[in-house]
Amino acid sequence: MEDYASSDEDYYNQYEADDLVDYDDGDPDIDYTVASLNLGCSSSKVITQESLLAAQREDLHRVMDMLSLKEHHARTLLIHYRWDVEKVLALLVEKGKDELYAEAGVTVVKCDEFFLSKISSIITCNICMEEVSRKEVTLMDCGHYFCNTCWTEHFIVKINEGQSRRIKCMAYKCNAVCDEAKIRKLVGARDPYLAEKFDRFLLESFIEDNKRVKWCPSIPNCGNAIYVEGDELCEVECACGLQFCFSCSSEVHSPCSCLMWELWSRKCKDNSETVNWLTAHTKFCPNCLKPVEKSGGCNLVVCICGQGFCWLCGGATGWTHTWQSIADHSCGRYKDLEMKAARAKRDLVRYMHYHGRYKAHTDSFKLESNLKTISEGKISLIEGRNSTFKDFGWVTNGLYRLSRSRQILSYSYPFAFYMFGDLFEEEMTEKERELKQNLFEDQQQQLEANVEKLSSYIEEPFDEYTEDRVDELRLKIMDLSAITEKLCLKLYECIENDLLASLHHATHHIAPYMSKGAERARGMPS
Amino acid sequence: MSQRGEWGFSFPVRLKMIDFARVQKELQECSKDVEESGIKVSPKSDNLALLIGSIPGPIGTPYEGGTFQIDITLPDGYPFEPPKMQFATKVWHPNVSSQSGAICLDILKDQWSPALTLKTALVSVQALLSAPQPDDPQDAVVAKQYLQDHHTFVGTARYWTETFAKASSLGVEEKVQKLVEMGFPEDQVKSTLEAVGGDENLALEKLCSG
């Protein structure tokens, strides 16, 4: 495994000798990624249109069994408590059944139709103030009754207001939530389409009012939702193939925190095209700090704000000039303004530094996805030659490690941009920042160097090699795969333990390191 | 109601209408005990969607002795949607905008119930005059004064009541005379007064602007 280790790049390989897990050369089938690296073991499920009902049935039945409730009461309760079964149970112990139900608007004291039958056959509805026959009246569980026309009107207004999940009784100050079956029946008789919509809204409460479930943000929308059982701070892959951050619904971005990613993507949107052009063609005005383009003429440039400056040194000047000199041209005179301009420039340069590297890795990540097809071509060539090599797991695994490491590397740049930038300006002293930055950059560089090496090895035309050389390459790639994996984990440890954990004011959490990347959500029986 | 469309699918047809029968009944009910409650509701014109309510200022408050006019607009969904109410008479109160007369009252928003009526809503507005809720203010300036300088608040509220809520205590003839003395032609004064429901301040405003 060692020919590159003896090269002059020992520095980048300091982990290989002692830290590596042993793997069995004879059996490359064994996935030698370190099993314990799979830290956040959250398991997720895909909820499709068809399995939506099945997905909530489990939670519904738990509550129905535990409290011996009817389904619509259990649903009302769960909608109110945002589908958090544990919370419902905790509140049950803490506050008791009565208060739990009252808060959610569940009335289980049954006022049956017998109650209505005892009163006269003609009833005055308190809403429309009309007299109606008893058959035209509907009684809710809370004991309030009004005529069907008024109930229907009330339900339609509430459904259209988007309140399907909590339609309360019409009586003043009555907190009871109306029975969904009665709503369905009355609204269905007037407007079947709206009744269907009502049903859909009720079903989708499981997705929208539930912190464990999120819609897949795919465009065009696949209509699926993802249910997460463990930690909600994780990255998932939907059945449609889209990987996203469960916590902020944007693309996967670990080790960036959600806030950092939000700031970064907004910044990139604002800047990407323009930044390159601006730095190549403009200078910052020393007064208003706007970028100024020199459209022609001499080196005395006058900004739109009226400030003149020297195109050569960027220093502020007066307005008049001769062939040789510009009036008031002295670079030292406007120290303060110059520093401001320098700062604006430094900020931009800093952003470009990080953005450039972020972009380089993202681009490589995209380009390397072709490598898979190319490598498969090489493998089939070797196989066609009746070679002794039967297993090419090392290529697949190497490719996988390459793309995972690229992904992590690219997001580690926006992370560093904010970690060591103004976002945490007050969190650390200049010295602390420098120390931490060095620590982080060491890790990052090691990973980067090994990733580049892995990339070059995988690209080698091994289909043209002799068997001995292929075997040599196989060892190198297997070795580097393990090293990069280890370094990825180290980078995460550095970020989580040494950098983010030491923040005093801000709290930034990141989706934990997953050796295999975003977890693919399991399908559910519908 | 639902109609089957030309191509066989159904689409909803909803013509939302104010339940005018109920509004009529409400107006009748309200006029029955006007002597006792002092609360009046009357249509602004033939259209029952625009009404004007009036409540007496509660006794023992800076609003005592005043009569407060409230503009009422009924939405198409009434009584399943709350009526829109706002003070037409200027009033100095933490939960009423001193500029627009907008009222901050839960039953006029999410706590509305179709079982409430215009009269019960006006009773609630009257109760709000007796018991301001400065922690949930509509007018921050008034609320701040209410909490920090109560004495001045009471003074201002009383002054506003005297100035704006008692104007209509003058007879029509006196009002006309007063405005004519200010230099407006009598015909115009009469028609303007009529248009604004007899409020001489509103009439003056209108005469000046027009």
XYZ file of C-alpha atoms in Angstrom:
736
model
C 0.000 0.000 0.000
C 2.974 2.085 0.282
C 4.588 3.547 -2.698
C 3.027 6.931 -2.373
C 3.590 6.948 1.363
C 7.280 6.941 0.752
C 6.954 9.974 -1.433
C 7.534 13.415 -0.066
C 3.912 13.868 0.879
C 4.099 11.946 4.128
C 2.382 14.761 5.870
C -0.928 14.002 4.261
C -0.791 10.360 5.064
C -0.050 10.423 8.699
C -3.195 8.465 9.481
C -2.672 5.521 7.300
C -0.191 3.507 9.287
C -1.699 3.369 12.705
C -5.260 4.566 12.393
C -6.520 2.410 9.636
C -8.892 -0.407 10.168
C -7.622 -3.679 8.959
C -9.260 -5.022 5.938
C -8.885 -8.361 4.409
C -7.120 -8.159 1.082
C -8.478 -11.490 0.061
C -12.061 -10.425 0.372
C -12.688 -7.035 -1.141
C -16.393 -7.706 -0.822
C -16.296 -6.550 2.727
C -17.202 -2.931 2.940
C -14.367 -1.615 4.978
C -15.921 1.670 5.868
C -15.881 2.005 9.604
C -19.252 0.824 10.765
C -19.402 2.998 13.836
C -19.149 6.100 11.690
C -22.832 5.901 11.023
C -23.559 8.261 13.862
C -27.057 9.636 13.565
C -28.989 6.464 12.929
C -32.271 8.150 12.111
C -34.442 6.047 9.926
C -36.812 7.718 7.551
C -39.808 6.688 5.522
C -41.326 7.967 2.304
C -44.988 8.857 2.497
C -46.746 8.887 -0.850
C -50.262 10.066 -1.651
C -51.354 6.453 -1.332
C -49.647 5.660 1.945
C -50.627 8.882 3.707
C -53.567 7.248 5.442
C -51.536 4.214 6.469
C -48.759 6.426 7.773
C -50.981 8.162 10.286
C -52.956 5.089 11.220
C -50.249 3.892 13.576
C -50.242 7.136 15.589
C -54.033 7.323 15.508
C -54.425 3.771 16.749
C -51.950 4.257 19.540
C -53.969 7.171 20.864
C -57.310 5.443 20.224
C -56.226 2.331 22.116
C -54.592 4.157 24.957
C -57.471 6.525 25.642
C -60.266 4.394 24.175
C -61.265 7.184 21.835
C -63.054 7.205 18.527
C -60.952 7.913 15.458
C -62.219 11.441 14.887
C -61.562 12.361 18.507
C -58.069 10.894 18.342
C -57.417 12.876 15.170
C -58.649 16.122 16.749
C -56.374 15.481 19.710
C -53.367 14.695 17.549
C -53.930 17.657 15.242
C -54.063 19.928 18.274
C -50.876 18.498 19.740
C -49.106 18.402 16.372
C -49.052 14.621 16.081
C -46.710 14.312 19.017
C -47.995 11.139 20.675
C -45.387 11.330 23.432
C -46.544 14.828 24.317
C -50.174 13.735 24.451
C -49.229 10.977 26.867
C -47.081 13.280 28.974
C -49.902 15.825 29.224
C -52.340 13.073 30.097
C -50.245 12.218 33.131
C -49.558 15.834 34.010
C -52.966 17.430 33.535
C -55.427 14.584 33.383
C -57.868 13.550 30.707
C -60.397 16.343 31.171
C -57.997 19.212 30.688
C -56.209 17.433 27.849
C -59.482 17.008 25.988
C -60.810 20.470 26.813
C -57.726 22.165 25.399
C -57.953 20.260 22.151
C -61.721 20.733 21.872
C -62.609 17.074 22.255
C -65.978 16.349 23.855
C -66.590 12.733 24.630
C -69.718 13.182 26.706
C -72.159 11.823 24.242
C -75.251 13.892 23.613
C -77.163 11.512 21.445
C -80.091 12.023 19.200
C -82.297 10.866 22.039
C -81.738 14.288 23.560
C -83.155 15.954 20.464
C -86.107 13.604 20.384
C -87.205 14.864 23.742
C -87.642 18.406 22.587
C -90.463 19.594 20.404
C -90.616 18.669 16.757
C -90.240 22.288 15.641
C -86.999 23.953 16.708
C -85.834 27.551 16.302
C -82.312 27.701 14.966
C -80.386 30.300 16.912
C -78.390 31.357 13.896
C -80.888 32.025 11.144
C -83.690 32.444 13.682
C -85.937 30.326 11.480
C -88.168 27.548 12.687
C -87.170 24.180 11.312
C -88.321 20.623 11.807
C -86.286 18.350 14.059
C -85.081 16.340 11.095
C -83.389 19.429 9.706
C -81.281 19.895 12.800
C -77.852 18.450 13.616
C -76.595 17.957 17.129
C -72.867 18.061 17.861
C -71.104 16.112 20.604
C -70.921 19.262 22.718
C -74.713 19.408 22.925
C -75.262 22.424 20.655
C -77.691 22.062 17.802
C -78.473 24.294 14.843
C -80.198 23.805 11.518
C -78.364 21.930 8.774
C -78.325 24.925 6.429
C -76.495 27.042 8.979
C -74.046 24.261 9.883
C -73.291 23.717 6.199
C -72.750 27.423 5.613
C -70.449 27.595 8.643
C -68.407 24.577 7.515
C -68.003 25.931 3.990
C -66.785 29.288 5.288
C -64.294 27.574 7.602
C -63.000 25.151 4.956
C -62.487 28.034 2.558
C -60.680 29.960 5.272
C -58.246 27.034 5.474
C -59.387 25.946 8.905
C -60.555 22.450 8.021
C -58.494 20.915 10.777
C -60.178 22.776 13.587
C -63.741 23.686 12.767
C -65.337 24.657 16.036
C -68.972 24.551 17.076
C -70.980 27.662 16.149
C -72.069 28.408 19.717
C -70.316 31.390 21.303
C -67.302 30.361 23.397
C -67.816 26.665 22.654
C -64.364 25.204 22.072
C -65.559 21.832 20.810
C -64.272 20.681 17.439
C -67.047 19.422 15.173
C -67.344 15.762 14.269
C -65.621 15.260 10.898
C -68.212 12.692 9.779
C -71.032 15.197 10.266
C -69.072 17.872 8.424
C -68.378 15.477 5.556
C -72.030 14.501 5.307
C -73.449 18.031 5.365
C -70.835 19.620 3.104
C -70.903 16.621 0.747
C -74.625 17.080 0.205
C -74.075 20.661 -0.951
C -70.653 20.481 -2.613
C -69.009 17.048 -3.014
C -65.845 18.634 -4.418
C -65.372 20.722 -1.277
C -66.015 17.676 0.917
C -63.185 15.897 -0.888
C -60.958 18.884 -0.294
C -61.903 18.799 3.369
C -60.844 15.146 3.588
C -57.565 15.918 1.881
C -56.849 18.778 4.308
C -57.516 16.500 7.270
C -55.208 13.829 5.893
C -52.464 16.301 5.113
C -52.454 17.580 8.664
C -50.241 14.603 9.353
C -47.648 16.168 7.086
C -48.150 19.844 7.723
C -48.717 19.900 11.476
C -46.044 17.358 12.254
C -42.436 18.201 13.000
C -41.390 14.679 12.036
C -42.749 14.969 8.505
C -41.783 17.287 5.662
C -42.847 17.599 2.047
C -40.123 16.651 -0.398
C -39.039 19.979 -1.955
C -38.457 18.468 -5.415
C -39.214 20.489 -8.535
C -41.312 19.332 -10.331
C -42.929 18.187 -7.140
C -43.042 14.443 -6.591
C -45.838 14.796 -4.034
C -44.028 12.652 -1.480
C -43.315 13.480 2.113
C -40.585 12.125 4.363
C -41.148 10.855 7.868
C -38.140 10.858 10.180
C -38.076 8.685 13.271
C -34.880 9.821 14.969
C -33.168 13.185 15.129
C -34.856 15.754 12.888
C -31.492 17.328 12.120
C -30.480 15.044 9.295
C -30.213 14.703 5.563
C -32.539 12.413 3.688
C -33.106 11.072 0.202
C -36.642 10.875 -1.134
C -37.878 8.034 -3.332
C -37.709 10.512 -6.242
C -33.926 10.673 -5.752
C -33.719 14.189 -4.334
C -31.476 14.588 -1.333
C -32.369 17.398 1.024
C -31.738 18.751 4.488
C -34.716 17.699 6.582
C -34.417 20.628 8.871
C -34.472 23.487 6.329
C -35.750 21.687 3.195
C -32.943 23.044 1.028
C -30.251 20.966 -0.691
C -27.947 18.922 1.556
C -25.305 21.228 2.982
C -23.646 19.560 5.991
C -21.161 20.541 7.508
C -22.702 23.991 6.986
C -25.403 24.820 9.506
C -28.813 25.709 8.073
C -28.316 29.402 8.827
C -24.876 29.456 7.215
C -26.266 27.738 4.155
C -29.152 30.158 3.900
C -26.764 33.110 4.106
C -24.354 31.539 1.661
C -26.861 30.627 -1.011
C -28.362 34.090 -0.824
C -24.931 35.638 -1.102
C -24.013 33.468 -4.063
C -27.251 34.318 -5.821
C -26.521 38.012 -5.397
C -22.907 37.741 -6.326
C -21.940 34.849 -8.513
C -21.908 36.408 -11.990
C -21.113 39.922 -11.007
C -18.293 39.347 -8.566
C -15.909 38.025 -11.166
C -16.605 40.821 -13.556
C -16.407 43.474 -10.860
C -13.007 42.458 -9.628
C -11.639 42.257 -13.133
C -13.008 45.567 -14.389
C -13.639 47.910 -11.495
C -12.051 49.616 -8.536
C -13.829 50.675 -5.386
C -14.461 54.379 -4.960
C -12.583 55.433 -1.816
C -15.527 57.571 -0.696
C -18.765 55.684 -1.296
C -17.138 52.280 -1.854
C -19.166 51.640 -4.992
C -17.319 49.727 -7.703
C -16.353 52.084 -10.494
C -15.582 51.068 -14.066
C -13.136 53.074 -16.078
C -14.793 53.654 -19.400
C -11.813 55.436 -20.980
C -9.648 58.496 -20.607
C -6.933 59.237 -18.124
C -6.201 57.780 -14.742
C -8.200 60.407 -12.870
C -11.527 58.719 -12.410
C -14.536 60.511 -10.939
C -17.125 58.384 -9.223
C -20.849 59.088 -9.467
C -20.666 60.376 -5.879
C -18.299 63.119 -7.004
C -15.152 61.656 -5.514
C -12.134 61.644 -7.746
C -9.550 58.910 -7.419
C -6.438 57.602 -9.060
C -7.091 54.528 -11.201
C -3.596 53.274 -10.562
C -3.449 53.270 -6.801
C -7.129 53.704 -5.944
C -6.331 56.684 -3.723
C -8.645 59.694 -3.378
C -7.652 62.777 -5.362
C -8.874 66.222 -6.353
C -10.582 66.937 -9.678
C -7.988 68.659 -11.764
C -4.946 67.223 -13.385
C -2.071 67.927 -15.714
C -0.338 65.545 -18.067
C 1.967 64.486 -15.306
C 0.059 64.690 -12.099
C -3.349 64.796 -10.468
C -4.173 67.548 -7.984
C -4.187 66.534 -4.308
C -2.970 63.124 -5.313
C -1.496 61.677 -2.238
C -2.041 58.110 -1.232
C -1.404 58.732 2.423
C -3.827 61.568 2.986
C -7.169 59.841 3.306
C -6.040 57.020 5.537
C -9.461 56.389 7.013
C -11.305 56.169 3.750
C -8.567 54.109 2.266
C -8.948 51.601 5.036
C -12.648 51.389 4.424
C -12.031 50.718 0.769
C -9.392 48.212 1.687
C -11.816 46.468 3.984
C -14.538 46.283 1.366
C -11.980 44.918 -1.007
C -10.679 42.440 1.530
C -14.211 41.207 2.212
C -14.761 40.671 -1.447
C -11.444 38.955 -1.925
C -12.204 36.766 1.046
C -15.579 35.819 -0.367
C -14.025 35.057 -3.721
C -11.420 32.860 -2.125
C -14.017 30.708 -0.407
C -16.451 30.802 -3.266
C -13.767 29.785 -5.744
C -12.892 26.693 -3.763
C -16.496 25.871 -3.041
C -17.254 26.108 -6.730
C -14.196 24.073 -7.744
C -15.245 21.157 -5.551
C -18.886 21.384 -6.567
C -17.839 21.339 -10.214
C -15.499 18.401 -9.669
C -18.310 16.628 -7.868
C -20.485 17.031 -10.946
C -17.737 16.050 -13.379
C -16.782 12.996 -11.372
C -20.267 11.597 -11.676
C -19.217 10.726 -15.250
C -16.300 8.799 -13.844
C -18.680 6.074 -12.806
C -19.681 5.322 -16.385
C -16.081 5.537 -17.574
C -14.877 3.214 -14.839
C -17.626 0.724 -15.599
C -16.377 0.695 -19.195
C -12.868 -0.062 -18.020
C -14.109 -2.825 -15.745
C -16.026 -4.541 -18.503
C -12.909 -4.374 -20.711
C -10.857 -6.141 -18.053
C -13.599 -8.681 -17.452
C -13.706 -9.367 -21.183
C -10.070 -10.350 -21.046
C -10.768 -13.194 -18.663
C -8.681 -11.597 -16.006
C -8.166 -13.123 -12.578
C -9.889 -10.061 -11.135
C -13.436 -10.898 -10.398
C -14.381 -8.229 -7.975
C -14.228 -4.518 -8.570
C -15.736 -3.360 -5.283
C -12.662 -1.243 -4.736
C -13.512 0.909 -7.771
C -17.123 1.403 -6.717
C -16.182 2.135 -3.174
C -13.378 4.455 -4.237
C -15.773 6.361 -6.476
C -18.262 6.619 -3.683
C -15.699 7.904 -1.197
C -14.502 10.379 -3.782
C -17.931 11.884 -4.311
C -18.771 11.955 -0.577
C -15.498 13.677 0.224
C -15.996 16.191 -2.582
C -19.417 17.004 -1.253
C -18.116 17.545 2.269
C -15.150 19.558 1.043
C -17.261 21.885 -1.048
C -19.623 22.660 1.864
C -16.693 23.051 4.234
C -15.776 26.289 2.424
C -18.973 28.218 3.070
C -18.755 26.844 6.614
C -15.282 28.312 7.035
C -16.373 31.570 5.410
C -18.905 32.138 8.199
C -17.098 30.353 11.014
C -14.063 32.590 10.734
C -15.927 35.625 9.378
C -18.224 38.296 10.829
C -20.962 35.873 11.863
C -19.091 35.001 15.045
C -16.993 38.141 15.294
C -17.828 38.613 18.956
C -17.485 34.984 19.894
C -13.706 34.734 19.720
C -10.660 36.892 20.022
C -8.456 37.452 17.041
C -5.965 34.987 18.449
C -8.490 32.252 19.137
C -9.846 32.655 15.661
C -6.423 32.260 14.164
C -5.716 29.142 16.186
C -9.021 27.560 15.290
C -8.733 28.498 11.684
C -5.314 26.858 11.485
C -6.624 23.742 13.128
C -9.529 23.553 10.725
C -7.521 24.353 7.633
C -4.994 21.651 8.478
C -7.771 19.089 8.496
C -9.299 20.516 5.367
C -6.000 20.512 3.497
C -5.219 16.945 4.415
C -8.578 15.840 3.159
C -8.219 17.927 0.032
C -4.794 16.521 -0.850
C -5.949 12.944 -0.407
C -9.118 13.530 -2.366
C -7.136 14.896 -5.288
C -4.863 11.876 -5.152
C -7.798 9.491 -5.004
C -9.338 11.271 -7.948
C -6.183 10.920 -10.045
C -5.807 7.222 -9.205
C -9.365 6.430 -10.125
C -8.916 8.210 -13.425
C -5.885 6.088 -14.336
C -6.406 3.906 -17.430
C -6.204 0.691 -15.415
C -7.836 -1.286 -18.191
C -4.540 -1.000 -20.049
C -2.428 -2.083 -17.079
C -0.857 -5.407 -16.384
C -2.446 -7.430 -13.626
C 0.340 -6.566 -11.236
C -0.129 -2.884 -11.823
C -3.888 -3.160 -11.410
C -3.346 -4.919 -8.135
C -1.007 -2.177 -7.035
C -3.565 0.460 -7.982
C -6.268 -1.497 -6.201
C -4.313 -1.329 -2.979
C -3.653 2.374 -3.371
C -7.303 3.159 -4.020
C -8.529 1.001 -1.147
C -6.051 2.686 1.089
C -6.979 6.185 0.017
C -10.665 5.392 0.309
C -10.168 4.513 3.928
C -7.976 7.545 4.540
C -10.423 10.019 3.040
C -13.277 8.495 4.999
C -11.275 8.824 8.174
C -10.350 12.398 7.347
C -13.969 13.312 6.649
C -14.876 12.060 10.083
C -11.964 13.980 11.605
C -13.106 17.152 9.861
C -16.577 16.716 11.314
C -15.153 16.082 14.755
C -13.109 19.236 14.471
C -16.155 21.237 13.394
C -18.505 19.819 15.999
C -16.211 19.571 19.007
C -13.600 22.258 18.533
C -15.446 24.929 16.607
C -19.236 24.899 17.017
C -19.275 23.530 20.555
C -17.143 26.404 21.806
C -19.566 29.130 20.675
C -21.043 30.947 23.644
C -23.920 32.908 22.171
C -24.926 31.400 18.894
C -26.065 27.812 18.592
C -25.377 26.132 15.321
C -26.097 22.479 14.830
C -25.164 20.517 11.787
C -26.482 17.279 10.392
C -24.094 14.663 11.790
C -21.572 12.893 9.602
C -22.993 10.007 7.633
C -20.473 7.796 5.980
C -22.958 6.918 3.274
C -24.372 10.408 2.827
C -28.033 11.324 2.985
C -30.123 8.424 4.105
C -32.501 6.960 1.576
C -36.010 6.905 2.997
C -37.761 3.560 3.054
C -41.005 3.019 1.218
C -44.177 2.367 3.160
C -46.967 -0.052 2.398
C -50.061 1.883 1.397
C -74.841 24.140 -4.635
C -73.098 22.254 -7.344
C -73.658 22.075 -11.053
C -72.665 19.450 -13.521
C -70.560 21.112 -16.156
C -70.781 20.655 -19.875
C -67.956 18.128 -19.887
C -69.310 16.012 -17.105
C -67.211 17.169 -14.184
C -68.727 19.084 -11.394
C -67.622 22.455 -10.203
C -68.860 24.396 -7.273
C -71.105 27.381 -7.765
C -71.326 29.467 -4.685
C -73.205 32.664 -4.446
C -72.482 33.944 -1.025
C -75.228 36.141 0.266
C -75.820 37.970 3.470
C -78.675 36.338 5.352
C -80.912 39.421 5.108
C -83.818 37.681 6.820
C -81.708 37.303 9.896
C -80.459 40.905 9.712
C -84.076 42.100 9.560
C -84.927 40.037 12.613
C -81.883 41.335 14.434
C -82.917 44.925 13.741
C -86.407 44.219 15.080
C -85.070 42.519 18.196
C -82.724 45.373 18.826
C -85.369 48.066 18.524
C -87.550 46.269 21.077
C -85.417 47.108 24.075
C -83.688 50.219 22.834
C -85.036 52.150 25.816
C -83.349 49.783 28.210
C -80.012 49.152 26.477
C -79.583 52.425 24.634
C -78.081 50.424 21.762
C -79.405 51.274 18.315
C -78.745 49.727 14.934
C -80.176 51.217 11.769
C -79.482 50.791 8.060
C -77.482 53.555 6.428
C -79.499 53.245 3.246
C -81.783 50.690 1.601
C -78.876 48.311 1.443
C -78.803 46.240 4.610
C -75.073 45.578 4.213
C -74.192 49.018 5.534
C -75.515 49.880 8.950
C -74.850 52.359 11.662
C -74.869 51.417 15.314
C -74.821 53.688 18.284
C -73.923 53.018 21.906
C -74.090 55.234 24.956
C -70.806 55.793 26.775
C -70.774 53.598 29.901
C -71.587 55.349 33.174
C -68.629 55.970 35.448
C -66.139 56.184 32.582
C -64.685 59.171 30.728
C -67.107 58.248 27.938
C -70.202 58.852 30.096
C -72.747 61.105 28.501
C -71.444 60.613 24.984
C -73.150 58.769 22.176
C -70.784 56.830 19.946
C -71.592 56.032 16.347
C -70.174 52.844 14.879
C -70.002 52.060 11.178
C -71.018 48.485 10.464
C -70.279 46.683 7.206
C -71.651 43.177 6.772
C -69.475 40.801 4.734
C -71.114 38.472 2.212
C -70.764 35.570 4.599
C -72.595 37.224 7.492
C -73.423 35.797 10.051
C -70.813 33.114 9.370
C -68.158 35.781 9.022
C -67.848 38.591 11.566
C -69.297 42.036 10.825
C -66.755 44.811 10.287
C -67.132 47.573 12.832
C -65.318 50.823 13.369
C -65.987 53.952 15.342
C -67.355 56.824 13.256
C -67.188 59.044 16.309
C -63.671 59.911 17.373
C -62.798 58.221 20.649
C -59.694 58.244 22.869
C -59.224 54.633 23.951
C -56.251 52.187 23.953
C -58.082 49.626 21.850
C -59.495 52.034 19.290
C -57.407 53.808 16.693
C -57.566 57.534 17.355
C -57.012 58.029 13.614
C -59.303 55.565 11.900
C -61.636 54.334 14.615
C -60.568 50.711 14.019
C -61.450 48.475 16.950
C -59.270 45.745 18.410
C -61.742 43.213 19.765
C -61.400 39.429 19.603
C -65.050 38.667 18.876
C -64.838 40.819 15.749
C -61.983 38.606 14.582
C -61.180 34.973 15.317
C -63.509 34.643 18.310
C -66.598 35.532 16.301
C -69.405 33.019 16.494
C -72.441 32.970 14.200
C -74.509 32.768 17.369
C -73.501 36.346 18.213
C -75.542 39.247 16.846
C -74.900 42.864 15.946
C -76.400 43.827 19.272
C -74.237 41.455 21.328
C -71.196 42.660 19.397
C -72.087 46.287 20.181
C -72.561 45.340 23.843
C -69.015 43.933 23.750
C -67.737 47.152 22.209
C -69.482 49.061 24.989
C -67.886 46.757 27.555
C -64.519 47.436 25.946
C -65.071 51.157 26.618
C -65.488 50.361 30.343
C -62.594 47.950 30.493
C -59.695 48.911 28.214
C -57.051 46.274 27.520
C -53.880 48.341 27.196
C -51.721 45.229 26.873
C -53.306 44.449 23.526
C -53.501 47.940 22.087
C -54.771 49.212 18.774
C -53.380 52.679 19.391
C -49.939 52.530 20.962
C -49.849 56.231 21.856
C -53.120 56.056 23.774
C -52.134 52.783 25.433
C -48.846 54.265 26.603
C -50.611 57.272 28.060
C -53.193 55.021 29.711
C -50.470 53.059 31.482
C -48.002 55.822 32.276
C -50.086 58.924 32.792
C -53.565 57.800 33.655
C -54.709 61.199 34.827
C -53.983 62.819 31.466
C -55.562 59.859 29.722
C -58.855 60.345 31.578
C -58.728 64.054 30.806
C -58.136 63.541 27.093
C -60.776 60.815 26.847
C -63.325 63.067 28.574
C -62.419 66.015 26.376
C -62.826 63.897 23.246
C -66.187 62.677 24.528
C -67.321 66.278 25.122
C -66.054 67.446 21.757
C -66.964 64.589 19.442
C -69.573 62.400 21.115
C -71.932 65.076 22.379
C -72.221 67.235 19.310
C -75.431 65.637 18.232
C -77.104 66.749 21.446
C -77.756 70.074 19.727
C -81.016 70.325 17.832
C -80.872 70.197 14.052
C -81.874 73.837 13.793
C -79.077 74.914 16.113
C -76.530 72.903 14.154
C -77.675 74.413 10.875
C -77.538 77.858 12.370
C -74.071 77.295 13.790
C -72.705 76.170 10.433
C -74.453 78.927 8.513
C -72.875 81.425 10.901
C -69.530 80.012 9.871
C -70.290 81.158 6.350
C -71.660 78.103 4.543
C -74.820 78.354 2.443
C -77.907 76.997 4.242
C -78.955 74.513 1.523
C -75.530 72.953 1.454
C -75.352 72.812 5.249
C -78.705 71.014 5.426
C -77.888 68.432 2.786
C -74.427 67.792 4.206
C -75.761 67.342 7.727
C -78.283 64.867 6.416
C -75.645 62.929 4.513
C -73.451 62.446 7.569
C -76.291 61.495 9.891
C -76.525 64.782 11.775
C -72.969 64.872 13.074
C -71.990 68.524 12.920
C -68.291 67.827 13.154
C -68.355 65.463 10.219
C -70.506 67.938 8.350
C -68.005 70.709 9.033
C -65.171 68.506 7.845
C -67.049 67.698 4.679
C -68.025 71.316 4.058
C -64.463 72.447 4.488
C -63.028 69.785 2.219
C -65.647 70.075 -0.440
